[in-house]
Amino acid sequence: MSEKATEQIPDSISERRLDKVPHFPNRHEPVGFMLRLVKALHTYGVPSYELERLLTNVAEQLGYGLQCIAVPTSITMTFMLEEDKPQTYVIRSNSGEVDVDKLSRTMDVAYAVINDDMTTEEGAIQLNEITKSKPVHNRYWTIICFMLVSASIARIFNGGLLEVITGAAIGLSVGLLVNIGGTRSETVANLMPALAAFMASVISVGFNKWLGLGSTYIPIVAGIIILVPGMMLTIAMAELATQNLVSGTARLLGSAVIFIQMTFGVAIGTQLGNFLFPSTVITPLTLLPTWTIWIAIFATSFSFVVLFQTRWKSFPWIIAAVCIAYFVSRWGVKLMNPASGAFIGALSVGLFANLAYRIKQVPTATCLMPGFIILVPGSVGFKSLTALLDHDIIGGLDTAFNMIIIGISLVTGLLISSIATLPKPKTKAKLGKPLS
């Protein structure tokens, strides 16, 4: 096989650009534009109910009838014109890439076309530029922020100084693994949850041997918190609640598989760690002063700007979203119960995200995603599986049930706040010319 032919073979069919698919509509045609728009939005993790609604509006503006079905691994679109037979296209695509900047710019293109402020030709050019643009923050900053967010989450989970240090070491290791190993092999990327959990467990047990931790569980969860599929679980429940049953079920099972991978990684890593670093010393957990929570919130918000590829001008809004999620949910838990705290927290974050968009056109994903990382029950689900692995059947099932109730509360709060994880359409006055 020639070198040129080898270069044209993609590493993954789901990541192949549509321009390289034989006989696919040209990107400058209306149908070709819509196919590339839906693939871009799907890649950035847009929920099915929002994706289908948005593309239907775009198709109607362009004079097409559209039937769209989106699931986490593929998209099926049927276009209809009065004088032509229906045309159906199936796109293989994986969702979940977190890039708020590209998501926001892609949404602007979609709403510019809906508002008739941009042609499909101009939109196709913009989409191509967005796809090829470099990330807002480079890989090195991302690795540093993996370490920073893990240390901060360890403090938010009431860990002591040693747990914070251990969480930082685990976060740095996981960041290196994700950004170096995960980008070179598709197999490694698919096994990333198990590998990260395995490495986190070995490091936590090793640090317990050397430093005497009050808890080995807190650093493990803090170190892999970015990989815990809590947001996926919440979106799955939202899709089920909006009658997107196929997509919701697939996403729900996908999050369950990731939880199982992580549990397996923790089980093997803990056993190996105990074999390599045996320790029988039990150290009491020493809490840090209350004021350190503000440092943790600031550091977490800083890290979210980088990890979610958000621009720095959104930093104050992210800090506010994280503060609202943390303090409002804690107030709700103290006042009532965890489910009520999750509901009030989600409702507050949703309303704040909507307000931020109305005031300063801040994309709602910029506020929602950091806020929901603090709220989502991912760590609860992880804890339930580890309890089951330790043969604590009653405790594991009870924790899993609590996770489901908290997840339902989050979805209810999100739906009642009447927003989704996407920006709302702008007025024509705001979109008088194509985006630069």
CSV table of C-alpha atoms in Angstrom, one decimal:
chain,number,residue,atom,x,y,z
A,1,MET,CA,0.0,0.0,0.0
A,2,SER,CA,1.3,3.4,-0.9
A,3,GLU,CA,2.3,6.1,1.6
A,4,LYS,CA,-0.4,8.4,0.3
A,5,ALA,CA,-3.1,5.7,0.7
A,6,THR,CA,-1.9,5.0,4.2
A,7,GLU,CA,-2.2,8.6,5.2
A,8,GLN,CA,-5.9,8.7,4.1
A,9,ILE,CA,-6.9,5.8,6.4
A,10,PRO,CA,-8.4,7.3,9.6
A,11,ASP,CA,-7.5,5.9,13.0
A,12,SER,CA,-11.3,5.6,13.7
A,13,ILE,CA,-14.3,5.6,11.4
A,14,SER,CA,-16.2,7.7,13.9
A,15,GLU,CA,-13.5,10.4,13.7
A,16,ARG,CA,-13.2,10.4,9.9
A,17,ARG,CA,-14.0,13.8,8.3
A,18,LEU,CA,-17.1,13.8,6.1
A,19,ASP,CA,-15.1,15.5,3.3
A,20,LYS,CA,-13.2,12.1,3.0
A,21,VAL,CA,-16.4,10.0,2.7
A,22,PRO,CA,-17.0,9.0,-0.9
A,23,HIS,CA,-20.1,10.4,-2.6
A,24,PHE,CA,-21.1,12.5,0.4
A,25,PRO,CA,-22.8,15.9,-0.3
A,26,ASN,CA,-20.4,18.8,-0.7
A,27,ARG,CA,-20.1,20.9,2.5
A,28,HIS,CA,-21.2,24.1,0.6
A,29,GLU,CA,-24.6,22.5,-0.3
A,30,PRO,CA,-27.4,22.9,2.2
A,31,VAL,CA,-27.6,19.2,3.0
A,32,GLY,CA,-23.8,18.9,3.2
A,33,PHE,CA,-23.7,21.9,5.6
A,34,MET,CA,-26.4,20.3,7.9
A,35,LEU,CA,-24.6,17.0,8.0
A,36,ARG,CA,-21.4,18.6,9.1
A,37,LEU,CA,-23.2,20.8,11.6
A,38,VAL,CA,-24.9,17.9,13.2
A,39,LYS,CA,-21.7,15.9,13.4
A,40,ALA,CA,-19.8,18.8,15.0
A,41,LEU,CA,-22.5,19.3,17.6
A,42,HIS,CA,-22.7,15.6,18.3
A,43,THR,CA,-19.0,15.4,18.8
A,44,TYR,CA,-19.1,18.1,21.4
A,45,GLY,CA,-21.6,16.1,23.5
A,46,VAL,CA,-24.9,17.9,22.8
A,47,PRO,CA,-27.9,15.9,24.2
A,48,SER,CA,-30.1,14.2,21.6
A,49,TYR,CA,-33.2,16.3,22.5
A,50,GLU,CA,-31.4,19.5,21.9
A,51,LEU,CA,-29.6,18.3,18.8
A,52,GLU,CA,-32.8,17.1,17.1
A,53,ARG,CA,-34.6,20.3,18.0
A,54,LEU,CA,-31.9,22.6,16.7
A,55,LEU,CA,-31.3,20.7,13.4
A,56,THR,CA,-35.1,20.7,12.7
A,57,ASN,CA,-35.1,24.5,13.0
A,58,VAL,CA,-32.1,24.8,10.7
A,59,ALA,CA,-33.7,22.5,8.1
A,60,GLU,CA,-37.0,24.4,8.2
A,61,GLN,CA,-35.2,27.7,7.6
A,62,LEU,CA,-33.5,26.1,4.6
A,63,GLY,CA,-36.8,24.8,3.2
A,64,TYR,CA,-36.3,21.1,4.1
A,65,GLY,CA,-38.3,18.6,6.0
A,66,LEU,CA,-36.2,16.6,8.4
A,67,GLN,CA,-36.4,13.5,10.5
A,68,CYS,CA,-33.4,13.2,12.8
A,69,ILE,CA,-32.5,10.4,15.2
A,70,ALA,CA,-29.3,10.9,17.3
A,71,VAL,CA,-27.8,8.3,19.6
A,72,PRO,CA,-24.4,8.5,21.3
A,73,THR,CA,-22.6,6.6,18.5
A,74,SER,CA,-24.5,7.6,15.3
A,75,ILE,CA,-26.8,10.0,13.7
A,76,THR,CA,-29.6,9.2,11.1
A,77,MET,CA,-31.0,12.1,9.1
A,78,THR,CA,-33.7,12.0,6.4
A,79,PHE,CA,-34.1,15.1,4.3
A,80,MET,CA,-37.3,15.8,2.3
A,81,LEU,CA,-38.2,18.2,-0.5
A,82,GLU,CA,-41.5,18.4,-2.3
A,83,GLU,CA,-40.0,17.7,-5.7
A,84,ASP,CA,-37.4,15.1,-4.7
A,85,LYS,CA,-37.5,11.7,-3.0
A,86,PRO,CA,-36.4,11.6,0.7
A,87,GLN,CA,-32.7,11.2,1.2
A,88,THR,CA,-31.3,9.4,4.2
A,89,TYR,CA,-27.8,9.7,5.6
A,90,VAL,CA,-26.2,7.8,8.5
A,91,ILE,CA,-23.1,9.2,10.2
A,92,ARG,CA,-20.9,7.2,12.5
A,93,SER,CA,-19.8,9.6,15.3
A,94,ASN,CA,-18.8,9.4,19.0
A,95,SER,CA,-20.0,12.1,21.3
A,96,GLY,CA,-18.3,13.5,24.4
A,97,GLU,CA,-15.4,15.8,23.4
A,98,VAL,CA,-15.6,18.7,25.8
A,99,ASP,CA,-14.7,22.0,24.1
A,100,VAL,CA,-17.0,24.8,25.2
A,101,ASP,CA,-15.3,27.3,22.9
A,102,LYS,CA,-15.8,25.3,19.8
A,103,LEU,CA,-19.3,24.4,20.9
A,104,SER,CA,-20.2,28.0,21.4
A,105,ARG,CA,-18.9,29.0,18.0
A,106,THR,CA,-20.7,26.2,16.3
A,107,MET,CA,-23.9,27.2,18.0
A,108,ASP,CA,-23.4,30.8,16.8
A,109,VAL,CA,-23.2,29.5,13.2
A,110,ALA,CA,-26.3,27.4,13.6
A,111,TYR,CA,-28.4,30.3,15.0
A,112,ALA,CA,-26.9,32.7,12.4
A,113,VAL,CA,-28.3,30.4,9.6
A,114,ILE,CA,-31.6,30.0,11.5
A,115,ASN,CA,-31.9,33.8,11.7
A,116,ASP,CA,-31.0,34.1,8.0
A,117,ASP,CA,-27.9,36.1,8.8
A,118,MET,CA,-25.5,33.6,7.2
A,119,THR,CA,-25.7,31.5,4.1
A,120,THR,CA,-24.9,27.8,4.2
A,121,GLU,CA,-21.8,28.5,2.2
A,122,GLU,CA,-20.5,30.9,4.8
A,123,GLY,CA,-21.6,28.6,7.5
A,124,ALA,CA,-19.7,25.7,5.9
A,125,ILE,CA,-16.5,27.9,5.8
A,126,GLN,CA,-17.0,28.8,9.5
A,127,LEU,CA,-17.5,25.2,10.5
A,128,ASN,CA,-14.3,24.1,8.7
A,129,GLU,CA,-12.3,26.9,10.4
A,130,ILE,CA,-13.8,25.9,13.8
A,131,THR,CA,-12.9,22.2,13.3
A,132,LYS,CA,-9.3,23.0,12.3
A,133,SER,CA,-8.7,25.7,14.9
A,134,LYS,CA,-6.3,24.9,17.7
A,135,PRO,CA,-7.5,24.4,21.3
A,136,VAL,CA,-7.8,27.5,23.4
A,137,HIS,CA,-5.4,26.0,26.0
A,138,ASN,CA,-2.5,23.7,25.2
A,139,ARG,CA,-1.8,20.2,26.5
A,140,TYR,CA,0.7,21.3,29.1
A,141,TRP,CA,-1.8,23.6,30.8
A,142,THR,CA,-4.3,20.7,30.7
A,143,ILE,CA,-2.0,18.4,32.5
A,144,ILE,CA,-1.3,21.0,35.2
A,145,CYS,CA,-5.0,21.6,35.7
A,146,PHE,CA,-5.6,17.9,36.0
A,147,MET,CA,-3.3,18.1,39.1
A,148,LEU,CA,-4.9,21.3,40.3
A,149,VAL,CA,-8.5,20.2,40.1
A,150,SER,CA,-7.7,16.8,41.8
A,151,ALA,CA,-6.1,18.6,44.7
A,152,SER,CA,-9.0,21.0,45.0
A,153,ILE,CA,-11.7,18.3,44.8
A,154,ALA,CA,-9.8,16.4,47.5
A,155,ARG,CA,-10.3,19.4,49.8
A,156,ILE,CA,-14.0,19.9,48.7
A,157,PHE,CA,-14.5,16.2,49.7
A,158,ASN,CA,-13.2,17.1,53.2
A,159,GLY,CA,-9.7,15.6,52.7
A,160,GLY,CA,-6.8,16.8,54.8
A,161,LEU,CA,-3.4,18.2,53.7
A,162,LEU,CA,-2.0,14.7,53.0
A,163,GLU,CA,-5.1,13.7,51.0
A,164,VAL,CA,-4.8,17.0,49.0
A,165,ILE,CA,-1.1,16.2,48.2
A,166,THR,CA,-1.9,12.7,47.2
A,167,GLY,CA,-4.8,13.9,45.0
A,168,ALA,CA,-2.5,16.3,43.3
A,169,ALA,CA,0.0,13.5,42.6
A,170,ILE,CA,-2.7,11.2,41.2
A,171,GLY,CA,-4.2,14.1,39.1
A,172,LEU,CA,-0.8,14.8,37.6
A,173,SER,CA,-0.3,11.1,36.7
A,174,VAL,CA,-3.8,10.8,35.2
A,175,GLY,CA,-3.3,14.0,33.3
A,176,LEU,CA,-0.1,12.6,31.7
A,177,LEU,CA,-1.8,9.3,31.0
A,178,VAL,CA,-4.8,10.9,29.3
A,179,ASN,CA,-3.0,13.6,27.3
A,180,ILE,CA,-0.1,11.4,26.2
A,181,GLY,CA,-1.1,7.7,26.3
A,182,GLY,CA,-4.8,8.3,25.4
A,183,THR,CA,-4.0,10.3,22.2
A,184,ARG,CA,-1.7,7.7,20.7
A,185,SER,CA,-3.8,4.6,20.9
A,186,GLU,CA,-7.5,4.1,20.5
A,187,THR,CA,-7.3,0.9,22.6
A,188,VAL,CA,-5.7,2.8,25.4
A,189,ALA,CA,-8.3,5.5,25.1
A,190,ASN,CA,-11.1,3.0,25.4
A,191,LEU,CA,-9.5,1.5,28.5
A,192,MET,CA,-8.6,4.8,30.0
A,193,PRO,CA,-11.1,4.7,33.0
A,194,ALA,CA,-9.8,1.4,34.2
A,195,LEU,CA,-6.1,2.4,33.7
A,196,ALA,CA,-6.6,5.7,35.4
A,197,ALA,CA,-8.4,4.1,38.4
A,198,PHE,CA,-5.7,1.4,38.6
A,199,MET,CA,-2.9,3.9,38.7
A,200,ALA,CA,-4.8,6.2,41.2
A,201,SER,CA,-5.3,3.2,43.5
A,202,VAL,CA,-1.6,2.2,43.5
A,203,ILE,CA,-0.5,5.7,44.1
A,204,SER,CA,-3.0,6.3,46.9
A,205,VAL,CA,-2.0,3.1,48.7
A,206,GLY,CA,1.7,3.9,48.2
A,207,PHE,CA,1.3,7.4,49.7
A,208,ASN,CA,-0.6,5.8,52.6
A,209,LYS,CA,2.4,3.7,53.3
A,210,TRP,CA,4.8,6.6,53.2
A,211,LEU,CA,2.6,9.5,54.7
A,212,GLY,CA,-0.2,7.8,56.6
A,213,LEU,CA,-3.4,9.0,55.0
A,214,GLY,CA,-6.6,9.4,56.9
A,215,SER,CA,-8.4,8.2,53.8
A,216,THR,CA,-7.2,6.5,50.6
A,217,TYR,CA,-10.6,6.7,49.0
A,218,ILE,CA,-10.8,10.6,48.8
A,219,PRO,CA,-7.5,10.9,46.8
A,220,ILE,CA,-8.6,8.2,44.4
A,221,VAL,CA,-12.0,9.8,43.6
A,222,ALA,CA,-10.5,13.3,43.5
A,223,GLY,CA,-7.7,12.1,41.1
A,224,ILE,CA,-10.1,10.6,38.6
A,225,ILE,CA,-13.1,12.9,39.1
A,226,ILE,CA,-12.8,14.4,35.6
A,227,LEU,CA,-13.1,10.9,34.1
A,228,VAL,CA,-16.1,9.9,36.3
A,229,PRO,CA,-19.2,9.9,34.0
A,230,GLY,CA,-21.4,11.8,36.3
A,231,MET,CA,-22.4,14.3,33.6
A,232,MET,CA,-23.0,11.5,31.1
A,233,LEU,CA,-25.3,9.9,33.7
A,234,THR,CA,-27.2,13.1,34.2
A,235,ILE,CA,-27.6,13.7,30.5
A,236,ALA,CA,-28.9,10.1,30.1
A,237,MET,CA,-31.6,10.7,32.7
A,238,ALA,CA,-32.5,14.0,31.0
A,239,GLU,CA,-32.9,12.2,27.6
A,240,LEU,CA,-35.0,9.5,29.2
A,241,ALA,CA,-37.2,12.2,30.8
A,242,THR,CA,-37.6,13.8,27.4
A,243,GLN,CA,-38.6,10.5,25.8
A,244,ASN,CA,-35.3,10.1,23.9
A,245,LEU,CA,-35.4,6.5,25.1
A,246,VAL,CA,-32.8,4.9,22.8
A,247,SER,CA,-30.2,7.6,23.3
A,248,GLY,CA,-30.9,7.8,27.0
A,249,THR,CA,-30.6,4.0,27.5
A,250,ALA,CA,-27.4,3.8,25.4
A,251,ARG,CA,-25.8,6.7,27.4
A,252,LEU,CA,-27.0,5.2,30.7
A,253,LEU,CA,-25.4,1.8,29.8
A,254,GLY,CA,-22.2,3.6,28.6
A,255,SER,CA,-21.8,5.4,31.9
A,256,ALA,CA,-22.4,2.1,33.7
A,257,VAL,CA,-19.6,0.4,31.7
A,258,ILE,CA,-17.2,3.3,32.7
A,259,PHE,CA,-18.2,2.9,36.3
A,260,ILE,CA,-17.5,-0.9,36.1
A,261,GLN,CA,-14.1,-0.3,34.4
A,262,MET,CA,-13.2,2.1,37.2
A,263,THR,CA,-14.3,-0.3,39.9
A,264,PHE,CA,-12.2,-3.0,38.3
A,265,GLY,CA,-9.2,-0.7,38.1
A,266,VAL,CA,-9.6,0.3,41.7
A,267,ALA,CA,-9.9,-3.4,42.8
A,268,ILE,CA,-6.8,-4.6,41.0
A,269,GLY,CA,-4.8,-1.4,41.9
A,270,THR,CA,-5.7,-1.6,45.6
A,271,GLN,CA,-4.7,-5.3,45.8
A,272,LEU,CA,-1.4,-4.6,44.0
A,273,GLY,CA,-0.8,-1.6,46.1
A,274,ASN,CA,-1.4,-3.5,49.4
A,275,PHE,CA,1.0,-6.2,48.1
A,276,LEU,CA,3.8,-3.7,47.2
A,277,PHE,CA,3.2,-1.2,50.1
A,278,PRO,CA,1.7,-3.2,53.0
A,279,SER,CA,0.6,-0.9,55.9
A,280,THR,CA,-1.4,-1.6,59.1
A,281,VAL,CA,-1.2,1.9,60.5
A,282,ILE,CA,-4.6,3.7,60.8
A,283,THR,CA,-4.2,7.5,60.8
A,284,PRO,CA,-7.2,9.8,61.8
A,285,LEU,CA,-8.3,12.2,59.1
A,286,THR,CA,-7.2,15.8,59.9
A,287,LEU,CA,-9.4,18.4,58.4
A,288,LEU,CA,-8.1,21.6,56.9
A,289,PRO,CA,-9.3,25.1,58.1
A,290,THR,CA,-12.7,26.2,56.8
A,291,TRP,CA,-11.2,29.1,54.8
A,292,THR,CA,-9.2,26.7,52.6
A,293,ILE,CA,-12.5,25.8,50.8
A,294,TRP,CA,-12.3,29.2,49.1
A,295,ILE,CA,-8.9,28.4,47.7
A,296,ALA,CA,-10.2,25.0,46.5
A,297,ILE,CA,-13.2,26.7,44.8
A,298,PHE,CA,-10.9,29.2,43.1
A,299,ALA,CA,-8.4,26.6,41.9
A,300,THR,CA,-11.2,24.3,40.7
A,301,SER,CA,-12.8,27.1,38.7
A,302,PHE,CA,-9.4,28.0,37.2
A,303,SER,CA,-8.9,24.4,36.2
A,304,PHE,CA,-12.3,24.2,34.6
A,305,VAL,CA,-11.5,27.1,32.3
A,306,VAL,CA,-8.6,25.1,30.9
A,307,LEU,CA,-10.1,21.6,31.0
A,308,PHE,CA,-13.4,22.6,29.3
A,309,GLN,CA,-11.5,24.8,26.7
A,310,THR,CA,-13.3,28.0,27.8
A,311,ARG,CA,-11.9,31.5,27.2
A,312,TRP,CA,-10.6,33.5,30.2
A,313,LYS,CA,-13.2,36.1,30.0
A,314,SER,CA,-15.7,33.5,31.3
A,315,PHE,CA,-13.6,32.9,34.4
A,316,PRO,CA,-15.7,35.1,36.8
A,317,TRP,CA,-18.9,33.3,35.6
A,318,ILE,CA,-17.4,29.9,36.2
A,319,ILE,CA,-16.3,30.9,39.7
A,320,ALA,CA,-19.9,32.1,40.4
A,321,ALA,CA,-21.4,28.9,39.0
A,322,VAL,CA,-19.1,26.7,41.1
A,323,CYS,CA,-19.9,28.7,44.2
A,324,ILE,CA,-23.6,28.5,43.6
A,325,ALA,CA,-23.4,24.7,43.0
A,326,TYR,CA,-21.4,24.1,46.1
A,327,PHE,CA,-23.0,26.4,48.7
A,328,VAL,CA,-26.6,26.1,47.5
A,329,SER,CA,-26.5,22.3,47.4
A,330,ARG,CA,-24.9,22.1,50.8
A,331,TRP,CA,-27.5,24.5,52.2
A,332,GLY,CA,-30.2,22.2,50.7
A,333,VAL,CA,-28.6,19.1,52.2
A,334,LYS,CA,-28.5,20.6,55.6
A,335,LEU,CA,-32.0,22.0,55.4
A,336,MET,CA,-33.6,18.9,54.0
A,337,ASN,CA,-31.8,15.9,52.4
A,338,PRO,CA,-29.2,15.1,49.6
A,339,ALA,CA,-31.9,14.8,46.9
A,340,SER,CA,-33.4,18.2,47.8
A,341,GLY,CA,-29.9,19.7,47.9
A,342,ALA,CA,-29.2,18.4,44.4
A,343,PHE,CA,-32.5,19.7,43.1
A,344,ILE,CA,-32.0,23.2,44.5
A,345,GLY,CA,-28.4,23.2,43.3
A,346,ALA,CA,-29.3,22.2,39.8
A,347,LEU,CA,-32.2,24.7,39.6
A,348,SER,CA,-30.0,27.5,40.9
A,349,VAL,CA,-27.1,26.7,38.5
A,350,GLY,CA,-29.6,26.5,35.6
A,351,LEU,CA,-31.2,29.8,36.4
A,352,PHE,CA,-27.8,31.4,36.8
A,353,ALA,CA,-26.6,30.1,33.4
A,354,ASN,CA,-29.7,31.5,31.8
A,355,LEU,CA,-29.3,34.8,33.5
A,356,ALA,CA,-25.6,35.0,32.4
A,357,TYR,CA,-26.6,34.4,28.8
A,358,ARG,CA,-29.3,37.0,28.9
A,359,ILE,CA,-27.0,39.7,30.4
A,360,LYS,CA,-23.7,39.0,28.8
A,361,GLN,CA,-24.4,36.3,26.1
A,362,VAL,CA,-22.2,33.9,28.1
A,363,PRO,CA,-22.8,30.4,26.6
A,364,THR,CA,-24.9,28.4,29.0
A,365,ALA,CA,-22.5,25.5,28.7
A,366,THR,CA,-19.8,27.7,30.2
A,367,CYS,CA,-21.7,27.9,33.5
A,368,LEU,CA,-23.6,24.6,33.4
A,369,MET,CA,-20.7,22.2,32.9
A,370,PRO,CA,-18.5,23.4,35.9
A,371,GLY,CA,-21.6,23.7,38.1
A,372,PHE,CA,-22.8,20.2,37.3
A,373,ILE,CA,-19.3,18.6,37.9
A,374,ILE,CA,-19.8,19.7,41.5
A,375,LEU,CA,-23.4,18.5,41.6
A,376,VAL,CA,-23.4,15.2,39.6
A,377,PRO,CA,-23.6,11.9,41.6
A,378,GLY,CA,-20.7,10.3,39.8
A,379,SER,CA,-18.6,9.8,42.9
A,380,VAL,CA,-21.7,8.4,44.7
A,381,GLY,CA,-22.1,5.8,41.9
A,382,PHE,CA,-18.4,4.9,42.1
A,383,LYS,CA,-18.7,4.5,45.9
A,384,SER,CA,-21.7,2.1,45.5
A,385,LEU,CA,-19.8,-0.2,43.1
A,386,THR,CA,-16.7,-0.3,45.4
A,387,ALA,CA,-19.1,-1.2,48.3
A,388,LEU,CA,-20.5,-4.1,46.2
A,389,LEU,CA,-17.0,-5.2,45.4
A,390,ASP,CA,-16.2,-5.3,49.1
A,391,HIS,CA,-19.3,-7.6,49.6
A,392,ASP,CA,-21.2,-4.9,51.3
A,393,ILE,CA,-24.4,-5.7,49.3
A,394,ILE,CA,-26.8,-3.7,51.4
A,395,GLY,CA,-24.6,-0.6,51.6
A,396,GLY,CA,-23.8,-0.8,47.9
A,397,LEU,CA,-27.5,-1.0,46.8
A,398,ASP,CA,-28.5,1.7,49.2
A,399,THR,CA,-25.8,4.0,47.9
A,400,ALA,CA,-26.8,3.2,44.3
A,401,PHE,CA,-30.4,4.0,45.1
A,402,ASN,CA,-29.3,7.3,46.5
A,403,MET,CA,-27.3,8.0,43.4
A,404,ILE,CA,-30.4,7.4,41.2
A,405,ILE,CA,-32.6,9.7,43.4
A,406,ILE,CA,-29.9,12.4,43.3
A,407,GLY,CA,-29.6,12.1,39.5
A,408,ILE,CA,-33.4,12.4,39.1
A,409,SER,CA,-33.4,15.5,41.3
A,410,LEU,CA,-30.6,17.0,39.2
A,411,VAL,CA,-32.5,16.4,36.0
A,412,THR,CA,-35.7,17.8,37.4
A,413,GLY,CA,-34.0,20.9,38.5
A,414,LEU,CA,-32.4,21.3,35.1
A,415,LEU,CA,-35.7,20.8,33.3
A,416,ILE,CA,-37.6,23.2,35.5
A,417,SER,CA,-35.0,25.9,35.0
A,418,SER,CA,-36.1,25.7,31.4
A,419,ILE,CA,-32.6,25.6,29.9
A,420,ALA,CA,-30.4,23.0,28.3
A,421,THR,CA,-26.6,22.8,28.0
A,422,LEU,CA,-26.6,25.0,25.0
A,423,PRO,CA,-26.7,28.8,24.2
A,424,LYS,CA,-30.1,30.3,23.2
A,425,PRO,CA,-30.5,31.9,19.8
A,426,LYS,CA,-29.3,35.4,19.4
A,427,THR,CA,-31.3,38.2,17.8
A,428,LYS,CA,-30.6,39.3,14.3
A,429,ALA,CA,-29.1,42.5,15.6
A,430,LYS,CA,-26.4,40.5,17.3
A,431,LEU,CA,-25.6,38.4,14.2
A,432,GLY,CA,-25.5,41.0,11.5
A,433,LYS,CA,-22.5,39.5,9.7
A,434,PRO,CA,-20.6,36.1,9.6
A,435,LEU,CA,-18.5,35.2,12.5
A,436,SER,CA,-14.8,35.8,12.2
